[in-house]
JSON list of C-alpha atoms in Angstrom, two decimals:
[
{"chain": "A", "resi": 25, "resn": "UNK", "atom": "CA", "xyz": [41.36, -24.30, 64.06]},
{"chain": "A", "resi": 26, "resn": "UNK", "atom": "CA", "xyz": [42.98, -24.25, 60.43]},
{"chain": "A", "resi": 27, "resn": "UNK", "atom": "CA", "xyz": [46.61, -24.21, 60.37]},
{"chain": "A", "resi": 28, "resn": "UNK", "atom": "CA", "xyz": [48.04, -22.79, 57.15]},
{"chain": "A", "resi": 29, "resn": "UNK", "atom": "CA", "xyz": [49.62, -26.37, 56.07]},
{"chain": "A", "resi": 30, "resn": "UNK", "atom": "CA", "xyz": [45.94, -27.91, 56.52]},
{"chain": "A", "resi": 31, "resn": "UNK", "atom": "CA", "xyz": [44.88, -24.66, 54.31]},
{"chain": "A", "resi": 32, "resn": "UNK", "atom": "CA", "xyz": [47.24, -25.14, 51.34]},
{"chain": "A", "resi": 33, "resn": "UNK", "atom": "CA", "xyz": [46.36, -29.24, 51.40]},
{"chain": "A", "resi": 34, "resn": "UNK", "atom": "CA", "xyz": [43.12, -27.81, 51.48]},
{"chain": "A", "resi": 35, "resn": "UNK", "atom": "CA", "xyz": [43.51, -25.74, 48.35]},
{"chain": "A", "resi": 36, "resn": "UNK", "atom": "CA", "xyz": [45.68, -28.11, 46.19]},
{"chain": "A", "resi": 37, "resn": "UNK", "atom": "CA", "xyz": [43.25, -31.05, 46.14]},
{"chain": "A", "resi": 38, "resn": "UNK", "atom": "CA", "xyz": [40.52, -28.37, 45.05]},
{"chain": "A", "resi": 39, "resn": "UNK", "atom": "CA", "xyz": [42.87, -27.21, 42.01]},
{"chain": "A", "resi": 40, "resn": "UNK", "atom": "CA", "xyz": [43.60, -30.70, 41.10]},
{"chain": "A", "resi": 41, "resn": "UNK", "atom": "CA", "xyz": [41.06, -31.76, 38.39]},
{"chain": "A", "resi": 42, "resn": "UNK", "atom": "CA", "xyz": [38.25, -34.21, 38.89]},
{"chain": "A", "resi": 43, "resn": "UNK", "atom": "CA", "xyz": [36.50, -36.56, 36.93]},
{"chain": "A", "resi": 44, "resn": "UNK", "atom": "CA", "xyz": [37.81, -38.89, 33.95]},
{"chain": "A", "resi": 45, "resn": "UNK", "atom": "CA", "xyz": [40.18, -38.12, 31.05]},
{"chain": "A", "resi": 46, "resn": "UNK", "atom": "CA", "xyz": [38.82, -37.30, 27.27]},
{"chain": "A", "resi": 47, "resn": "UNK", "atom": "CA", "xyz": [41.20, -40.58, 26.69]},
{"chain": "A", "resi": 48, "resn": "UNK", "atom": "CA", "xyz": [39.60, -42.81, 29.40]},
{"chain": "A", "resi": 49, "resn": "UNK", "atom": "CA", "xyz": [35.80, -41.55, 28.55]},
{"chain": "A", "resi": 50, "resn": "UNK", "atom": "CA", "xyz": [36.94, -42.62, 24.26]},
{"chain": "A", "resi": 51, "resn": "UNK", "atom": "CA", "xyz": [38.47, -46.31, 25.52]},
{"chain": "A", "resi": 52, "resn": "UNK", "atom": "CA", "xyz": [35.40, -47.38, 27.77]},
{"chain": "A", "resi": 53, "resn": "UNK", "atom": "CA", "xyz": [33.06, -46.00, 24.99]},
{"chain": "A", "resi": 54, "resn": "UNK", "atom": "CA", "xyz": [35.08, -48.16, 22.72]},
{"chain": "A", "resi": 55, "resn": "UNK", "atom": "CA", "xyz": [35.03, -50.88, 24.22]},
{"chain": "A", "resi": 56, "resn": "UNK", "atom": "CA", "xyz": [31.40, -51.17, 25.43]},
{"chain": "A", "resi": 57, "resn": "UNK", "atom": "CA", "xyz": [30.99, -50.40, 21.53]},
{"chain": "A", "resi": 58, "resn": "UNK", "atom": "CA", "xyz": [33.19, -53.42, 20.98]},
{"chain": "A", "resi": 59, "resn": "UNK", "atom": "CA", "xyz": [30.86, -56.13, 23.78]},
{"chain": "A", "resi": 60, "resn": "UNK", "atom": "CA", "xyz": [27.89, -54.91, 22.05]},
{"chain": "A", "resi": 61, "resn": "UNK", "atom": "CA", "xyz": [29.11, -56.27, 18.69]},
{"chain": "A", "resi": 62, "resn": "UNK", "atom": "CA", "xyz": [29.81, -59.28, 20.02]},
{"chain": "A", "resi": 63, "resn": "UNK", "atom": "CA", "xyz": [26.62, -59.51, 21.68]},
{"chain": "A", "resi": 64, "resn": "UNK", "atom": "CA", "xyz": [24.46, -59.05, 18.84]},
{"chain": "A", "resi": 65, "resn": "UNK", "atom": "CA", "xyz": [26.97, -61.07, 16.19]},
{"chain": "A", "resi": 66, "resn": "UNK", "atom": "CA", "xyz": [25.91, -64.05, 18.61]},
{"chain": "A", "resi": 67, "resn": "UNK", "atom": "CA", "xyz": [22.13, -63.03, 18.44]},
{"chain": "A", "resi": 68, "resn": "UNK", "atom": "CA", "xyz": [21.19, -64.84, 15.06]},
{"chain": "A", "resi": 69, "resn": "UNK", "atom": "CA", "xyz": [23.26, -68.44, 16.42]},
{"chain": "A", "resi": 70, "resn": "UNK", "atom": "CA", "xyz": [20.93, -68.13, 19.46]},
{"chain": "A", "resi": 71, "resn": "UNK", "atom": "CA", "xyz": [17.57, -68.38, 17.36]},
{"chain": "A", "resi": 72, "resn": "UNK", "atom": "CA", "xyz": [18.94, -70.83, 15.16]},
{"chain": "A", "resi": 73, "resn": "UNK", "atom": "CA", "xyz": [19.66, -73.00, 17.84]},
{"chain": "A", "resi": 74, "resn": "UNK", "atom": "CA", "xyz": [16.07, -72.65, 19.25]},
{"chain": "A", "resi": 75, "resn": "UNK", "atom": "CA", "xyz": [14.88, -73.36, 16.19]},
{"chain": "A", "resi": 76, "resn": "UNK", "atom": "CA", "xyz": [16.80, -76.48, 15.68]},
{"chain": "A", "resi": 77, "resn": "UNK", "atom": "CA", "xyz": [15.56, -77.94, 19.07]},
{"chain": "A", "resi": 78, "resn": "UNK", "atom": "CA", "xyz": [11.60, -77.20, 18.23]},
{"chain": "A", "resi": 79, "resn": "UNK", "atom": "CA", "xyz": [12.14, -78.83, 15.51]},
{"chain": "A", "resi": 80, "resn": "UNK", "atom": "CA", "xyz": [13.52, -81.97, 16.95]},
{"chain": "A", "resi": 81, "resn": "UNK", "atom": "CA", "xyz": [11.47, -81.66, 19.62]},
{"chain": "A", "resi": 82, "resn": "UNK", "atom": "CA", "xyz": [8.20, -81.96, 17.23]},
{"chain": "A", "resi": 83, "resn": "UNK", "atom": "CA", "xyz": [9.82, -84.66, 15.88]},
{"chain": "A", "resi": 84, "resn": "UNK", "atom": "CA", "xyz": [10.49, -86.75, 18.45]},
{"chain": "A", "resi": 85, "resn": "UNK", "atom": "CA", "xyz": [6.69, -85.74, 20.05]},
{"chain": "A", "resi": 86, "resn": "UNK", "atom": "CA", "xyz": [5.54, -86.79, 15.86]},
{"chain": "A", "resi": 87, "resn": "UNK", "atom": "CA", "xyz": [7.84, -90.54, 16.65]},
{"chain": "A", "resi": 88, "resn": "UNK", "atom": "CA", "xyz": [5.73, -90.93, 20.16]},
{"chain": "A", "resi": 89, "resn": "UNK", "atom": "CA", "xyz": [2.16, -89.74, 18.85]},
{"chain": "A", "resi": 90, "resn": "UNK", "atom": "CA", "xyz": [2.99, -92.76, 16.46]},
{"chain": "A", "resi": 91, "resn": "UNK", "atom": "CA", "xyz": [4.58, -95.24, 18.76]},
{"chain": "A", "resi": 92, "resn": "UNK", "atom": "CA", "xyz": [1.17, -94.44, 21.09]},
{"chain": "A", "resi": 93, "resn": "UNK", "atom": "CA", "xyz": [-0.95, -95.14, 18.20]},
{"chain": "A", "resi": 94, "resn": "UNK", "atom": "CA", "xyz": [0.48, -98.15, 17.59]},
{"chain": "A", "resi": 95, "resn": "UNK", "atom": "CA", "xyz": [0.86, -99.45, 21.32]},
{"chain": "A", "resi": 96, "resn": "UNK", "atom": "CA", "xyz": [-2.79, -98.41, 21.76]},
{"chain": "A", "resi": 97, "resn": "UNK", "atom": "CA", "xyz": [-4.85, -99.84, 18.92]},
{"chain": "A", "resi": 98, "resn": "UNK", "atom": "CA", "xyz": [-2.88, -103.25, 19.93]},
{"chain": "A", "resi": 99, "resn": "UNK", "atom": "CA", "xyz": [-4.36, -103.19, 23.39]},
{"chain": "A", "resi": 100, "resn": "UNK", "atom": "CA", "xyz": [-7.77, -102.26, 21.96]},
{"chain": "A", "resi": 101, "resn": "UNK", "atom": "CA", "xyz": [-7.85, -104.21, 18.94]},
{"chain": "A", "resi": 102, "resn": "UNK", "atom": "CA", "xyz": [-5.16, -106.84, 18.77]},
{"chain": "A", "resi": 103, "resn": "UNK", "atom": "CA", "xyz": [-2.17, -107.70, 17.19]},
{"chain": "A", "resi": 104, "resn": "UNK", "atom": "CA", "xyz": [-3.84, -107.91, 13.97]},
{"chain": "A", "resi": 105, "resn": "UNK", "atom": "CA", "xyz": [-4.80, -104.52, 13.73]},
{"chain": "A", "resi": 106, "resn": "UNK", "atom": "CA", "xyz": [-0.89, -103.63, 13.97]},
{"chain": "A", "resi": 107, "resn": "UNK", "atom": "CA", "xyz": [0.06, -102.13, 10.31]},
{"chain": "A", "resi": 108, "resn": "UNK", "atom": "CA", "xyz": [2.75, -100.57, 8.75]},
{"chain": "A", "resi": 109, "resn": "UNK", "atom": "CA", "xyz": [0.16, -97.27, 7.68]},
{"chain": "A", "resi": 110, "resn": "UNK", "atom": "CA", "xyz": [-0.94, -96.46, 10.91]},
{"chain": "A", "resi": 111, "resn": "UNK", "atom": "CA", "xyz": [0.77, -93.72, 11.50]},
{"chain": "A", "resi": 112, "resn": "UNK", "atom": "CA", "xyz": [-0.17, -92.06, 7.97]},
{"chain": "A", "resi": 113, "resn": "UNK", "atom": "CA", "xyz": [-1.94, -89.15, 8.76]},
{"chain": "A", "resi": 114, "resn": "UNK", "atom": "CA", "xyz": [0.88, -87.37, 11.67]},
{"chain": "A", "resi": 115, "resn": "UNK", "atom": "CA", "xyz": [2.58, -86.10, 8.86]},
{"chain": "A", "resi": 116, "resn": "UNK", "atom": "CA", "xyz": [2.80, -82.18, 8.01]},
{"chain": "A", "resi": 117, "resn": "UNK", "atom": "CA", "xyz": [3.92, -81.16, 11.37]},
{"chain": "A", "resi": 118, "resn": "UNK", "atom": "CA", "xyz": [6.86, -78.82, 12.19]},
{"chain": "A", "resi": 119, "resn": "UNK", "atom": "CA", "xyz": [8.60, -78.99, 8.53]},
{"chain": "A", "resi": 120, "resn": "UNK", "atom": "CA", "xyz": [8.33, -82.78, 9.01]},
{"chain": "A", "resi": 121, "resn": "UNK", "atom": "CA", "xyz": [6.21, -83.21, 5.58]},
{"chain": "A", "resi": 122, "resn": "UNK", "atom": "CA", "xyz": [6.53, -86.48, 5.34]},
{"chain": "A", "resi": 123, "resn": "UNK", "atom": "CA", "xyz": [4.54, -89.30, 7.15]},
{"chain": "A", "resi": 124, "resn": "UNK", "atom": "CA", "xyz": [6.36, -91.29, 10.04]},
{"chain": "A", "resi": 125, "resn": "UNK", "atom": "CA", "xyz": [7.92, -94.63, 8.38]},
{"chain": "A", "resi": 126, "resn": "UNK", "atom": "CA", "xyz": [6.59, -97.37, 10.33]},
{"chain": "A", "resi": 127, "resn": "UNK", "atom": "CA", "xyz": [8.81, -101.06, 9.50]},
{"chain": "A", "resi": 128, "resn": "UNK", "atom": "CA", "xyz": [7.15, -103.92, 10.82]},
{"chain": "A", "resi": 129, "resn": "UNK", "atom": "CA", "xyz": [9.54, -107.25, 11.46]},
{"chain": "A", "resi": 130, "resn": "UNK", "atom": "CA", "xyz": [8.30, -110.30, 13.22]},
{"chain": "A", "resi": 131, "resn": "UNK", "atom": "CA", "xyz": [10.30, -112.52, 15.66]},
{"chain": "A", "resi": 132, "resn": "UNK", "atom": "CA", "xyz": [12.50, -114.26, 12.64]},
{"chain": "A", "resi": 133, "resn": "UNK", "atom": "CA", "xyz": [13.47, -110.70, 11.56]},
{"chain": "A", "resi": 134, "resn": "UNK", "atom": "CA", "xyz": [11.33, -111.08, 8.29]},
{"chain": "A", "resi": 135, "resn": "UNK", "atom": "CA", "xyz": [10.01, -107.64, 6.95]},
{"chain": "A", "resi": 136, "resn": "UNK", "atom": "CA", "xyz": [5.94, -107.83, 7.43]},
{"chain": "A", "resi": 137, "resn": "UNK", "atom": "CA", "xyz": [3.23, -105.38, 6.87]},
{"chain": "A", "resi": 138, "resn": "UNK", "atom": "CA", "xyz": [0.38, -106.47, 9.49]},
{"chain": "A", "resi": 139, "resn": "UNK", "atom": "CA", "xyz": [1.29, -107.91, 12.86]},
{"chain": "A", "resi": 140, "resn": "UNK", "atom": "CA", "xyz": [0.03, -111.43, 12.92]},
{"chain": "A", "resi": 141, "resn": "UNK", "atom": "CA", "xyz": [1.48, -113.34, 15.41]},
{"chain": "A", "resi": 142, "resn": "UNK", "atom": "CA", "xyz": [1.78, -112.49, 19.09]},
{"chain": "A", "resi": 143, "resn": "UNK", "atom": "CA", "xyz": [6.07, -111.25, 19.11]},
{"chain": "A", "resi": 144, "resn": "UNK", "atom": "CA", "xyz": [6.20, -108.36, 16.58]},
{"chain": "A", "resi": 145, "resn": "UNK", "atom": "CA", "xyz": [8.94, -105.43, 16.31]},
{"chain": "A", "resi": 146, "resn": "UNK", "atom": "CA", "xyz": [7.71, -101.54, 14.85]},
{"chain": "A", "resi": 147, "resn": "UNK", "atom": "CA", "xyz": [10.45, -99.38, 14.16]},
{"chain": "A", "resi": 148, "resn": "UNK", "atom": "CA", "xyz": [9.53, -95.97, 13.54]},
{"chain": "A", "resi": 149, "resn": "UNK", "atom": "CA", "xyz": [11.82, -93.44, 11.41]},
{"chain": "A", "resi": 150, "resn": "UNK", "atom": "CA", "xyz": [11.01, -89.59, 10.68]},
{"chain": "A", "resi": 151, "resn": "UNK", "atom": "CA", "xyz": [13.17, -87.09, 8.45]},
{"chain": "A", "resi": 152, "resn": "UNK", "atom": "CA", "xyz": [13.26, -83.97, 7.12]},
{"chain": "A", "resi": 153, "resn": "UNK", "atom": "CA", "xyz": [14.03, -82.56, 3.72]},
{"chain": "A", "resi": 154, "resn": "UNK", "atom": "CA", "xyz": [17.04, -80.34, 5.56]},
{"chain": "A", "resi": 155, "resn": "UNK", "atom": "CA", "xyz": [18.09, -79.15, 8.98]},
{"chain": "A", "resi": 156, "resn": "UNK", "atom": "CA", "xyz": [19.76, -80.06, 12.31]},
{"chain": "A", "resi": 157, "resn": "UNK", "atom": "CA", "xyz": [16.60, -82.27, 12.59]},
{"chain": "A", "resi": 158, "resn": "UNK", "atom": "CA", "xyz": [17.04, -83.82, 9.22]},
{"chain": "A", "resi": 159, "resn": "UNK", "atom": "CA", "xyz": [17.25, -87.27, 10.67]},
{"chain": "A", "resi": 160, "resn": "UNK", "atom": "CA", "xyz": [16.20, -87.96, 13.97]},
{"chain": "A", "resi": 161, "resn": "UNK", "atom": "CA", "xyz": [17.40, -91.73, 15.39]},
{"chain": "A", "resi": 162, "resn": "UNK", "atom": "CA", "xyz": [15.02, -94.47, 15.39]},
{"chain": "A", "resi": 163, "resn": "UNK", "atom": "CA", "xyz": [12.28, -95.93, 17.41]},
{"chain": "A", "resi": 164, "resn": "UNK", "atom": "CA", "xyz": [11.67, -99.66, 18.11]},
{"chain": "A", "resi": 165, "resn": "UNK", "atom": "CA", "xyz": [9.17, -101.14, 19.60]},
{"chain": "A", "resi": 166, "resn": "UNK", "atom": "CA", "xyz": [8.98, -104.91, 20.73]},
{"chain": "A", "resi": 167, "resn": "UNK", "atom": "CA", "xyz": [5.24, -105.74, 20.41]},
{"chain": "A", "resi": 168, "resn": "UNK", "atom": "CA", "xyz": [4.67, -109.23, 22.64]},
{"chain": "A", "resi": 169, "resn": "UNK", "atom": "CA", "xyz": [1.73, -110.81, 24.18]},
{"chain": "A", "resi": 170, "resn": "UNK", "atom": "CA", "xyz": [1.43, -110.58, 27.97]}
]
């Protein structure tokens, strides 16, 4: 049964208009215009950061290719074998042009360029012309008998 107050309810909320605004349809527009700037003004800083960890990542893989080479052809060969250009031909990698630097010390600290004696410390350094990766930190290795 429809009463005439249900009726003119009725009728009121069907005159009343639906949907959004012109005003409210411009401002979300707007501002998903606005968060899709900003989205893609961060885009560039995301690949450039990718880019800078490859490129110490190769570096630091180029540091343990040498440290390996050196650790192995010790166990194979000896301490005597041990030399400062082992690690000549990792170079040309990943912007990293340049061979590893191997510096050989032995247990007084004295700069060397074969390992002769049983206590002998490699210190491998890598850089780049330019980057994040430019210089990557050291690293030492304490060659000993055991």
């Amino acid at each position: 049964m429809h009463t005439p107050r249900l009726c003119a309810q009725a009728r009121r909320a069907a005159a009343r208009p639906r949907g959004f605004a012109l005003l409210e349809t411009v401002l979300v527009i707007g501002l998903l215009g606005l968060v899709a700037a900003g989205l893609l003004s961060m885009q560039p800083r995301v690949f450039a950061t990718q880019n800078e960890a490859r490129d110490q990542y190769v570096g630091l893989e180029i540091q343990r290719a040498c440290a390996e080479r050196l650790l192995g052809l010790r166990r194979q060969l000896g301490f005597t074998n041990v030399n400062a250009s082992l690690c000549n031909s990792l170079g040309g990698v990943g912007g990293f042009a340049a061979n590893p630097g191997v510096a050989l010390l032995d247990a007084a600290g004295t700069s060397i360029t074969t390992c002769a004696s049983a206590t002998c410390t490699a210190t491998i350094t890598l850089a780049r012309a330019n980057g994040a990766a430019a210089v990557l930190p050291a690293l030492t290795l304490q060659l000993s008998a055991y």
